[in-house]
PDB file of C-alpha atoms and ligand atoms in Angstrom:
ATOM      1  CA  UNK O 185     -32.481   1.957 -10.207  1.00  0.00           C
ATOM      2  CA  UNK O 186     -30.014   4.387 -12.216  1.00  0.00           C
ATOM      3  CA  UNK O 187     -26.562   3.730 -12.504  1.00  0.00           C
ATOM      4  CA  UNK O 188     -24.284   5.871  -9.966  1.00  0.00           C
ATOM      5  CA  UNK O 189     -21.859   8.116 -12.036  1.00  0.00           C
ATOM      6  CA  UNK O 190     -18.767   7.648 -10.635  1.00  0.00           C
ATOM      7  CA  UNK O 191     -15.808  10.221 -11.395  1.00  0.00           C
ATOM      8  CA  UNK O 192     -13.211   8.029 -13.282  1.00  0.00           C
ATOM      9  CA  UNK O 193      -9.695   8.007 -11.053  1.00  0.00           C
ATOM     10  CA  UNK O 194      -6.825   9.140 -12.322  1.00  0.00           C
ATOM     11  CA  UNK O 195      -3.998   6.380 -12.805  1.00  0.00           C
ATOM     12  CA  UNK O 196      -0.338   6.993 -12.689  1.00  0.00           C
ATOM     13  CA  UNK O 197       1.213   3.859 -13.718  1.00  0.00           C
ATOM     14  CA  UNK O 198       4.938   3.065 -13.485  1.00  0.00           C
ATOM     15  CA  UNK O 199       6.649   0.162 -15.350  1.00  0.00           C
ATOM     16  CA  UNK O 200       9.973  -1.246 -15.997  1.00  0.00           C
ATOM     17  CA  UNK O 201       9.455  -3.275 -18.504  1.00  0.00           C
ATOM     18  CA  UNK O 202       6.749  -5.169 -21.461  1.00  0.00           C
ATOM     19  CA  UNK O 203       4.037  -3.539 -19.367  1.00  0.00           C
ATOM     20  CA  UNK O 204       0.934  -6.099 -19.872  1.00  0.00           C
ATOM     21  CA  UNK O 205      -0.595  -5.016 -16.593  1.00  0.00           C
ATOM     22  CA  UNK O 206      -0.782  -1.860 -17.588  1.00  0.00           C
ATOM     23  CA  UNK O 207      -1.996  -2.087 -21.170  1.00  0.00           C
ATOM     24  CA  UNK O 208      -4.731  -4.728 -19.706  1.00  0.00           C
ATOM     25  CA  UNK O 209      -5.643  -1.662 -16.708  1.00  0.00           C
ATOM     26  CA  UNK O 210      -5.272   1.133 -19.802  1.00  0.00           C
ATOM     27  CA  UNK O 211      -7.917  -1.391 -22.150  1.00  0.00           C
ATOM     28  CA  UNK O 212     -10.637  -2.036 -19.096  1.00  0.00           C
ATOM     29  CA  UNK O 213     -10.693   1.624 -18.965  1.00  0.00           C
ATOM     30  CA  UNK O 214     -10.781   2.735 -22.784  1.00  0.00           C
ATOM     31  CA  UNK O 215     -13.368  -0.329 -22.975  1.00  0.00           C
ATOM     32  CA  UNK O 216     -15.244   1.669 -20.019  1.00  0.00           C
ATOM     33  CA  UNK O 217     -15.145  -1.551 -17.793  1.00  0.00           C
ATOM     34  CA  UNK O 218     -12.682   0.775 -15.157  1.00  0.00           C
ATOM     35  CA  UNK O 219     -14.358   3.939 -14.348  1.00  0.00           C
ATOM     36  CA  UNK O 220     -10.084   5.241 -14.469  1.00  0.00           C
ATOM     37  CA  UNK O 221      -8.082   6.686 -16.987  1.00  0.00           C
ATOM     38  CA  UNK O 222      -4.640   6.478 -17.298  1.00  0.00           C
ATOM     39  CA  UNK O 223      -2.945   9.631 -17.590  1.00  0.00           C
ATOM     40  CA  UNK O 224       0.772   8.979 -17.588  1.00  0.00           C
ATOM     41  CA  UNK O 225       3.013   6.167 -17.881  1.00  0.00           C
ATOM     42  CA  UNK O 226       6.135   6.586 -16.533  1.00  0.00           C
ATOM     43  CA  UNK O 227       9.457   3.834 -16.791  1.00  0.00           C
ATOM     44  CA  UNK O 228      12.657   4.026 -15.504  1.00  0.00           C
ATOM     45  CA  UNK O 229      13.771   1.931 -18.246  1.00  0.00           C
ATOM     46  CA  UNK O 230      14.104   3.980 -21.900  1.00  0.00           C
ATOM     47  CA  UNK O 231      13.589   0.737 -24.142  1.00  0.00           C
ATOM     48  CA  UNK O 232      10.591  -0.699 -21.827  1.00  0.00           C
ATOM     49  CA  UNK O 233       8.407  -2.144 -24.216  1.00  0.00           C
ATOM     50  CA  UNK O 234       4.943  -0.245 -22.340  1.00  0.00           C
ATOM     51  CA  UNK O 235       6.201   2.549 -23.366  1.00  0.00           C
ATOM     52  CA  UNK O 236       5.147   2.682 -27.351  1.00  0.00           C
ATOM     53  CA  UNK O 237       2.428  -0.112 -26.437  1.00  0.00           C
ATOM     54  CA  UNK O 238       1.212   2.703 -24.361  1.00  0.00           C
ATOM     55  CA  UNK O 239       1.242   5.841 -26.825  1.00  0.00           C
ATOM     56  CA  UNK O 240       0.026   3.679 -29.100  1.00  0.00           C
ATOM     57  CA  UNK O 241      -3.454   3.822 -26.920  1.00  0.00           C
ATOM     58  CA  UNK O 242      -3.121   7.790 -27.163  1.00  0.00           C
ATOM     59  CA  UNK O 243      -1.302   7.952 -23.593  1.00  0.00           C
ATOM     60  CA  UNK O 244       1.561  10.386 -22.660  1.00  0.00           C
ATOM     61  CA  UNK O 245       4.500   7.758 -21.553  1.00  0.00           C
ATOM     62  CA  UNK O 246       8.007   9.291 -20.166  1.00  0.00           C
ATOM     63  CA  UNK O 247      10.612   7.906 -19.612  1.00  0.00           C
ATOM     64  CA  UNK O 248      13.137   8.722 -16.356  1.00  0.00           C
ATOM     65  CA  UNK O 249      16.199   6.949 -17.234  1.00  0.00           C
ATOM     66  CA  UNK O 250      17.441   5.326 -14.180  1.00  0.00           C
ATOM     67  CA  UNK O 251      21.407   5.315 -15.802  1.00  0.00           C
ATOM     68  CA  UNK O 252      21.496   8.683 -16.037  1.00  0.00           C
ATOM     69  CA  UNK O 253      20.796   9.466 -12.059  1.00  0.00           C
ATOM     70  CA  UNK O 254      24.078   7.181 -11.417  1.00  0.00           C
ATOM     71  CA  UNK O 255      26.790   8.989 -10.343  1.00  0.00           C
ATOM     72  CA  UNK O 256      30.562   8.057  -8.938  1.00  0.00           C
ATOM     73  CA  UNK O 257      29.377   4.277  -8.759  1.00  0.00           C
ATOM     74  CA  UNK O 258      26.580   5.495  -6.544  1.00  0.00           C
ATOM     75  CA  UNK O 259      22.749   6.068  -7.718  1.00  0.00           C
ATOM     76  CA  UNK O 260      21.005   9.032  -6.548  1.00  0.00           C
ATOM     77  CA  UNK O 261      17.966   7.883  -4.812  1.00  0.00           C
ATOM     78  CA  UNK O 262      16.704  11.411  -4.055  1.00  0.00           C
ATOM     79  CA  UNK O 263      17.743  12.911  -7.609  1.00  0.00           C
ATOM     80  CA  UNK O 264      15.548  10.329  -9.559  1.00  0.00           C
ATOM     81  CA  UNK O 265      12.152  10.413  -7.404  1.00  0.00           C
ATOM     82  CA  UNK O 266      12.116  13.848  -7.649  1.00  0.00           C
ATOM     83  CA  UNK O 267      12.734  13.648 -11.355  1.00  0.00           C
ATOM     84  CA  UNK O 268       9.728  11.296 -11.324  1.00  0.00           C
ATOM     85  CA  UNK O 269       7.232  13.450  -9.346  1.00  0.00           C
ATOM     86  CA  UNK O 270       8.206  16.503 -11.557  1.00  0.00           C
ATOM     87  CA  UNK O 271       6.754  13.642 -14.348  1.00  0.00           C
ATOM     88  CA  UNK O 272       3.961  12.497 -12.522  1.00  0.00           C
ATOM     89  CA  UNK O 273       2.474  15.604 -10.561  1.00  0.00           C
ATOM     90  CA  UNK O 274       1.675  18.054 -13.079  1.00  0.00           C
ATOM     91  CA  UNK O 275      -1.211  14.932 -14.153  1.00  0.00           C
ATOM     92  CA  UNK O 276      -2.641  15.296 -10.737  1.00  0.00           C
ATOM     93  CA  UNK O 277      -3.190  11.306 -10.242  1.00  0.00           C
ATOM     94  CA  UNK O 278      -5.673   9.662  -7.849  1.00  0.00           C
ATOM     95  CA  UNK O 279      -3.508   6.764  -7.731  1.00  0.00           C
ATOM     96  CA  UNK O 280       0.129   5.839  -8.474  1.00  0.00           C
ATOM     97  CA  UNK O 281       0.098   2.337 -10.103  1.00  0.00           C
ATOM     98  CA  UNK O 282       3.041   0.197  -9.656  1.00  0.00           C
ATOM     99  CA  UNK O 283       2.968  -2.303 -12.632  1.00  0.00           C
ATOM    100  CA  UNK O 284       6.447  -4.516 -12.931  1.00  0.00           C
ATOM    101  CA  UNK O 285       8.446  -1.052 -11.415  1.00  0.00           C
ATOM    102  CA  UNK O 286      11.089  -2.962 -10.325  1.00  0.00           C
ATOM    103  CA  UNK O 287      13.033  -0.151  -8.452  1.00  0.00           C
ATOM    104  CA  UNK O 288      12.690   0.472  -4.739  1.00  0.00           C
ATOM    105  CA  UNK O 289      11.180   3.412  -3.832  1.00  0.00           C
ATOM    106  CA  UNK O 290      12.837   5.943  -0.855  1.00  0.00           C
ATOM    107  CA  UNK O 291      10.382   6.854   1.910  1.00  0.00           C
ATOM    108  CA  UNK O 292      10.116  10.250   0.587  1.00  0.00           C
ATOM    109  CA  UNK O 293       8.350   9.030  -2.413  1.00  0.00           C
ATOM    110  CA  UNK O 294       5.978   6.676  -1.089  1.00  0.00           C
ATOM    111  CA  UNK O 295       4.965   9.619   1.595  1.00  0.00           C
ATOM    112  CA  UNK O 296       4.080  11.280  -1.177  1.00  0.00           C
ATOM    113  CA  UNK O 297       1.563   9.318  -2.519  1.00  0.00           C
ATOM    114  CA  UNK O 298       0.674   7.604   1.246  1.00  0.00           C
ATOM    115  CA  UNK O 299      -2.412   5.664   0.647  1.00  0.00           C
ATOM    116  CA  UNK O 300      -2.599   6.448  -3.093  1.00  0.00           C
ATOM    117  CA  UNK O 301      -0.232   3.881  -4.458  1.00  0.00           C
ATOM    118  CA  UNK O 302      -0.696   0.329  -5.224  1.00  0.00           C
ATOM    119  CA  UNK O 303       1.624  -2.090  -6.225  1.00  0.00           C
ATOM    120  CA  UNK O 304       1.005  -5.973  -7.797  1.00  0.00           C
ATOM    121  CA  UNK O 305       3.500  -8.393  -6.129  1.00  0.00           C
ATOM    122  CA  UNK O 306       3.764 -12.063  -7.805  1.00  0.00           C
ATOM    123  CA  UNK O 307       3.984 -13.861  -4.662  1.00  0.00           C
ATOM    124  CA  UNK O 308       1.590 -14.992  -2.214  1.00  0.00           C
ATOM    125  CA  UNK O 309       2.947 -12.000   0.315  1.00  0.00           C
ATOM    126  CA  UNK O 310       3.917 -12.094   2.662  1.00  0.00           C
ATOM    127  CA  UNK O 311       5.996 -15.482   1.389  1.00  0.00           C
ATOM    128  CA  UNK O 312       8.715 -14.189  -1.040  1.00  0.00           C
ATOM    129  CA  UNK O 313       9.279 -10.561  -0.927  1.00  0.00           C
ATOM    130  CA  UNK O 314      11.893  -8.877  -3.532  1.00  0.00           C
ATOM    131  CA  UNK O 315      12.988 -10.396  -6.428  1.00  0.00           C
ATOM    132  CA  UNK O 316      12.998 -14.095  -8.545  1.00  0.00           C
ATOM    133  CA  UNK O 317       9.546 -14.964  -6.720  1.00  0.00           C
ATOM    134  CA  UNK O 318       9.195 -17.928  -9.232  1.00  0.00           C
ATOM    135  CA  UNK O 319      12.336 -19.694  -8.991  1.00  0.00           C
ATOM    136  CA  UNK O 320      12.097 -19.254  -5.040  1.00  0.00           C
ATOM    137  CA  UNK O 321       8.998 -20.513  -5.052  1.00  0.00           C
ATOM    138  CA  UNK O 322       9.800 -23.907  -7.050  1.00  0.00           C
ATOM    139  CA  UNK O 323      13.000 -24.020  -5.177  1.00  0.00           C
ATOM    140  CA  UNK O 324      11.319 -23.851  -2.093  1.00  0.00           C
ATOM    141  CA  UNK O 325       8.837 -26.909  -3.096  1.00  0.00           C
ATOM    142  CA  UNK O 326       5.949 -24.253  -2.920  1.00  0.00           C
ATOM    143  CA  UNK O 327       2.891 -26.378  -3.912  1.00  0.00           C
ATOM    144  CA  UNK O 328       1.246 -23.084  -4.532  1.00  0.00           C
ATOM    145  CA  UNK O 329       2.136 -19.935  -5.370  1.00  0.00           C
ATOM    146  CA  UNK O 330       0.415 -17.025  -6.537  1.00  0.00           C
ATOM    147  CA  UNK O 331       0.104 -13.076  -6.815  1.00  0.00           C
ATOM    148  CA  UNK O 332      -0.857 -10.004  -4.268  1.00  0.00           C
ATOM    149  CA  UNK O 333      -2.086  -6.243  -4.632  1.00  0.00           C
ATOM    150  CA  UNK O 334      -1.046  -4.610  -1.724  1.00  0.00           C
ATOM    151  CA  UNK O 335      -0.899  -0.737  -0.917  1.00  0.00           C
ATOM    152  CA  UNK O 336       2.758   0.655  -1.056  1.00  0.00           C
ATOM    153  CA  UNK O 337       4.257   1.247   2.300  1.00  0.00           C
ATOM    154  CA  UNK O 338       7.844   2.186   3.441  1.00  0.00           C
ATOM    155  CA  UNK O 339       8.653  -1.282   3.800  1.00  0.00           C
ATOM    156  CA  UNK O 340       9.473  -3.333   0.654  1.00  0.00           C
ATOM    157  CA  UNK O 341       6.405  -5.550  -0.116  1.00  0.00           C
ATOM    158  CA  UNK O 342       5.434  -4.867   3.175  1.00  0.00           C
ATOM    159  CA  UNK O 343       2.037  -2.465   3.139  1.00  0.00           C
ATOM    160  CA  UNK O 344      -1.395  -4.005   3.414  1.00  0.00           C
ATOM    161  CA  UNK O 345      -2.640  -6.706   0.747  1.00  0.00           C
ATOM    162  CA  UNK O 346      -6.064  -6.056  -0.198  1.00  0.00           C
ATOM    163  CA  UNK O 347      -6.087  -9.225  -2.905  1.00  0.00           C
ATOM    164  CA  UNK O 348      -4.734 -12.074  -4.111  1.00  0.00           C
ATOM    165  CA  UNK O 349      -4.856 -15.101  -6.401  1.00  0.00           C
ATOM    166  CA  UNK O 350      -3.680 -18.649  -5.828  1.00  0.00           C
ATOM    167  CA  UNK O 351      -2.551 -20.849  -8.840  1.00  0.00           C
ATOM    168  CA  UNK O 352      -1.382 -24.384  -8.407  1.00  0.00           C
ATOM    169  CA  UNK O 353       2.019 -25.318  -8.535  1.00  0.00           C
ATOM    170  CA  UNK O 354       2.445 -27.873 -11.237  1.00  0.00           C
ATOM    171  CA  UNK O 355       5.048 -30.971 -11.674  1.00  0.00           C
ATOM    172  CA  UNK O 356       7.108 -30.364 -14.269  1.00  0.00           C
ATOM    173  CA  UNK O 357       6.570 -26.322 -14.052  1.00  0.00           C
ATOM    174  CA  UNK O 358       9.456 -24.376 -14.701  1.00  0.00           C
ATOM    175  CA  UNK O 359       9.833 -20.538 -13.856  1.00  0.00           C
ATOM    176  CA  UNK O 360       8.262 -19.297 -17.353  1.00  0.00           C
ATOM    177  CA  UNK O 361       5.390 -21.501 -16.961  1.00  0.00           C
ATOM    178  CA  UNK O 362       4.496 -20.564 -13.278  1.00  0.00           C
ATOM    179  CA  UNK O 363       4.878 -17.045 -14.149  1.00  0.00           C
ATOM    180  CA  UNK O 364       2.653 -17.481 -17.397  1.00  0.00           C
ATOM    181  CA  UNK O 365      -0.114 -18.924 -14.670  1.00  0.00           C
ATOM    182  CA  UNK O 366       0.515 -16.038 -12.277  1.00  0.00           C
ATOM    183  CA  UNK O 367       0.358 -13.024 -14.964  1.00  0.00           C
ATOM    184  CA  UNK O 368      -3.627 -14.752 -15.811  1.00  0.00           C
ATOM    185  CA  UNK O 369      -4.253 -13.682 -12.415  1.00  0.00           C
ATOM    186  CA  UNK O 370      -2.986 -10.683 -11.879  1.00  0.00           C
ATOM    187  CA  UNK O 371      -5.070  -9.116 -15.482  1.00  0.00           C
ATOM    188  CA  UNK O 372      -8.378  -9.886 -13.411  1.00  0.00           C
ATOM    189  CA  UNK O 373      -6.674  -8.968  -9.943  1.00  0.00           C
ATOM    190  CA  UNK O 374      -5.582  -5.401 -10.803  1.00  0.00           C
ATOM    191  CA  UNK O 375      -8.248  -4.059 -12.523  1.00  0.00           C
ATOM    192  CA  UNK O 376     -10.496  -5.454 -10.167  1.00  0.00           C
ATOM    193  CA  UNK O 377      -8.936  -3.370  -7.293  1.00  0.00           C
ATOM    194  CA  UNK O 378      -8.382  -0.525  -8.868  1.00  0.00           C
ATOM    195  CA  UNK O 379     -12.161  -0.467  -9.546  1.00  0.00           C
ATOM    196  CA  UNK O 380     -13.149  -1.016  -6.066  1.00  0.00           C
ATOM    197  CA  UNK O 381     -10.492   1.739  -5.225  1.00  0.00           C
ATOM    198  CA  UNK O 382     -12.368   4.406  -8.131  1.00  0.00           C
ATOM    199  CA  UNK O 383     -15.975   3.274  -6.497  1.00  0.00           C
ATOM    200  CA  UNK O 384     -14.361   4.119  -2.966  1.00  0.00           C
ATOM    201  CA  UNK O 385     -14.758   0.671  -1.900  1.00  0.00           C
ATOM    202  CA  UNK O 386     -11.244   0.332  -0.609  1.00  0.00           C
ATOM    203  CA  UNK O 387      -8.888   2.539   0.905  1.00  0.00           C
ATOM    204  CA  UNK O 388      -5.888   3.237   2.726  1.00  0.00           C
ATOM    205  CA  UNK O 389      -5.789   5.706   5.626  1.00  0.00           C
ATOM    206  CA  UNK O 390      -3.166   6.077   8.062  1.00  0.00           C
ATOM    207  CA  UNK O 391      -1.573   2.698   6.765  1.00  0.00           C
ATOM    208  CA  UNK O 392      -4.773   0.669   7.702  1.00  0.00           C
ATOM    209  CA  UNK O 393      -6.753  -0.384   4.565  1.00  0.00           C
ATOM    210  CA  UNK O 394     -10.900  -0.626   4.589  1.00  0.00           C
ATOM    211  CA  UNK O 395     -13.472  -2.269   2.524  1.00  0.00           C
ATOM    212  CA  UNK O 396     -16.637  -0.706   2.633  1.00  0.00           C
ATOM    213  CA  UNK O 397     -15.515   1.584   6.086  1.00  0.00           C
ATOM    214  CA  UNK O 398     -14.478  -1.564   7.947  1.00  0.00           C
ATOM    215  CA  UNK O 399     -10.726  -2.876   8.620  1.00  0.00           C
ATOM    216  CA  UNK O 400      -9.723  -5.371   5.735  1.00  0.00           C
ATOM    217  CA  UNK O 401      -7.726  -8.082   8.221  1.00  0.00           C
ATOM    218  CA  UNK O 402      -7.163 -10.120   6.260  1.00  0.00           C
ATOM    219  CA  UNK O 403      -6.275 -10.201   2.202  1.00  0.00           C
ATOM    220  CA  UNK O 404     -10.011 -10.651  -0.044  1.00  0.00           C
ATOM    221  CA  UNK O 405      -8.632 -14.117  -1.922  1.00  0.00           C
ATOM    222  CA  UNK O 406      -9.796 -14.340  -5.969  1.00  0.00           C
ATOM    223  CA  UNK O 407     -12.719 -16.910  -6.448  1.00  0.00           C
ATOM    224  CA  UNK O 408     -16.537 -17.241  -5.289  1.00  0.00           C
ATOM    225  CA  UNK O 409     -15.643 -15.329  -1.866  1.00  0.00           C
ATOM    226  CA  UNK O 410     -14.830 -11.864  -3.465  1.00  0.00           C
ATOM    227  CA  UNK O 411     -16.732  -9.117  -2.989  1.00  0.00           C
TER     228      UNK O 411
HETATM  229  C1  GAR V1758       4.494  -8.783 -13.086  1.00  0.00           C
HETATM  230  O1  GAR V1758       4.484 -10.174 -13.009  1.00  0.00           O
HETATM  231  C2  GAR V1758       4.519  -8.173 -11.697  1.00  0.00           C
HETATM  232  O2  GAR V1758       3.847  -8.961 -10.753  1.00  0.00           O
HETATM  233  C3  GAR V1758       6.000  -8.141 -11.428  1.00  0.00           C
HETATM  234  O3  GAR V1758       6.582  -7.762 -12.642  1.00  0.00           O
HETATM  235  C4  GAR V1758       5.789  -8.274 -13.710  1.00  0.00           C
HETATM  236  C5  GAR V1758       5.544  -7.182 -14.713  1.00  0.00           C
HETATM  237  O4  GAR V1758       4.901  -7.678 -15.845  1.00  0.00           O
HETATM  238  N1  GAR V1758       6.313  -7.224 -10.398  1.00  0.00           N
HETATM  239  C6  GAR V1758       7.303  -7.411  -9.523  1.00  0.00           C
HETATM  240  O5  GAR V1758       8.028  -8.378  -9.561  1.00  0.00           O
HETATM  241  C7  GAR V1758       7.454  -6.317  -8.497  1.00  0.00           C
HETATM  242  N2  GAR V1758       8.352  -6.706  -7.482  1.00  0.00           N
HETATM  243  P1  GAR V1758       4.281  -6.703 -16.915  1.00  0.00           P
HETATM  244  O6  GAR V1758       5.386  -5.683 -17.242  1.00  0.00           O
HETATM  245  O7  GAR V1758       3.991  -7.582 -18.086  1.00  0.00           O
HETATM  246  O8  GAR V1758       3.076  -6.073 -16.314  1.00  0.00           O
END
């Protein structure tokens, strides 16, 4: 049987910061393991390390200063997503890629790009939405903890999770070193959906995700189970 060609998707991918999501996503697909390609990078942080680590793979990487949209003590939510689309839209993405983009979104925005944005969450979601998941997690005597891709939704955290990964939580574990076990996870998770996403596997329509045509209920979990 011949291999089906399948037309690679085109990844927007937004960071904040060092960006090892996205240079493990950009080296699946420059490997050809991810029938993607990532055509922009885009930070809201001017010194995120991604940025270089990602021209340095030969891919355009912008940065939208999130300081400079900050005006009378007040940031200007609608001034800095449009500066972002004007990035992102002349690159004509399949999918916007939330990797470590640790800004929230307005509505407008994630209308936008409804059902073509994905976002990896290091929680087990819904447990822990928004920020410090680790130290929440240990304070909260989590015995395990782990990491979600979901679809992006108006509601923080809150669209559907298509995958996630469970690690153990560990006595003696300390924030660094449950967030050292979670990042393993999440360079198999993400790649992993976004290939099921380029295959057309998975997607999101009207807010309702699908594997394979049928209603995903319930998150896929990492391990022998996965499709
Ligand atoms: C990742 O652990 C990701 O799950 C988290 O930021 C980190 C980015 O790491 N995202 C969030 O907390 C989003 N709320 P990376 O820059 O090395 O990919």
């Amino acid at each position: 049987m011949s291999a089906v060609a399948v037309k690679p998707l085109r990844l927007a991918v937004l960071i904040s910061g060092r960006g090892s999501n996205l240079l493990t996503i950009a080296r699946e697909c420059q490997a050809g393991r991810l029938p993607a390609d990532v055509v922009v990078v885009v930070s809201d942080q001017p010194d995120a390390a991604g940025l270089p680590a990602a021209r340095a793979l030969g891919i355009a990487a912008v940065s939208v200063a999130a300081a400079d949209f900050r005006r009378d003590g007040r940031f200007d939510t609608p001034a800095f997503v449009a500066a972002m689309a004007q990035v992102i839209d002349p690159h004509q993405p399949d999918l916007v890629v939330l990797a470590g983009f640790m800004r929230v979104l307005s509505a407008d925005f994630v209308a936008r790009y409804a059902g073509r944005m994905v976002n990896i969450h290091p929680s087990l979601l819904p447990r822990h939405k928004g920020l410090h998941t680790h130290e929440r997690a240990l304070a909260a005597g989590d015995t395990e903890h782990g990491v979600s891709v979901h679809y992006v939704t108006a509601e923080l955290d809150g669209g559907p999770v298509l995958l996630q990964a469970r690690v153990p939580v560990l006595p003696g574990d300390d924030p660094a070193s449950l967030s050292a076990r979670v990042q393993q996870q999440e360079h198999i998770l993400y790649p992993m959906v976004i290939d099921w996403i380029a295959r057309g596997r998975l997607q999101c329509i009207d807010g309702q995700a699908l594997l394979d045509g049928s209603p995903l209920r319930e998150p896929l979990q990492l391990g022998p189970g996965a499709p």
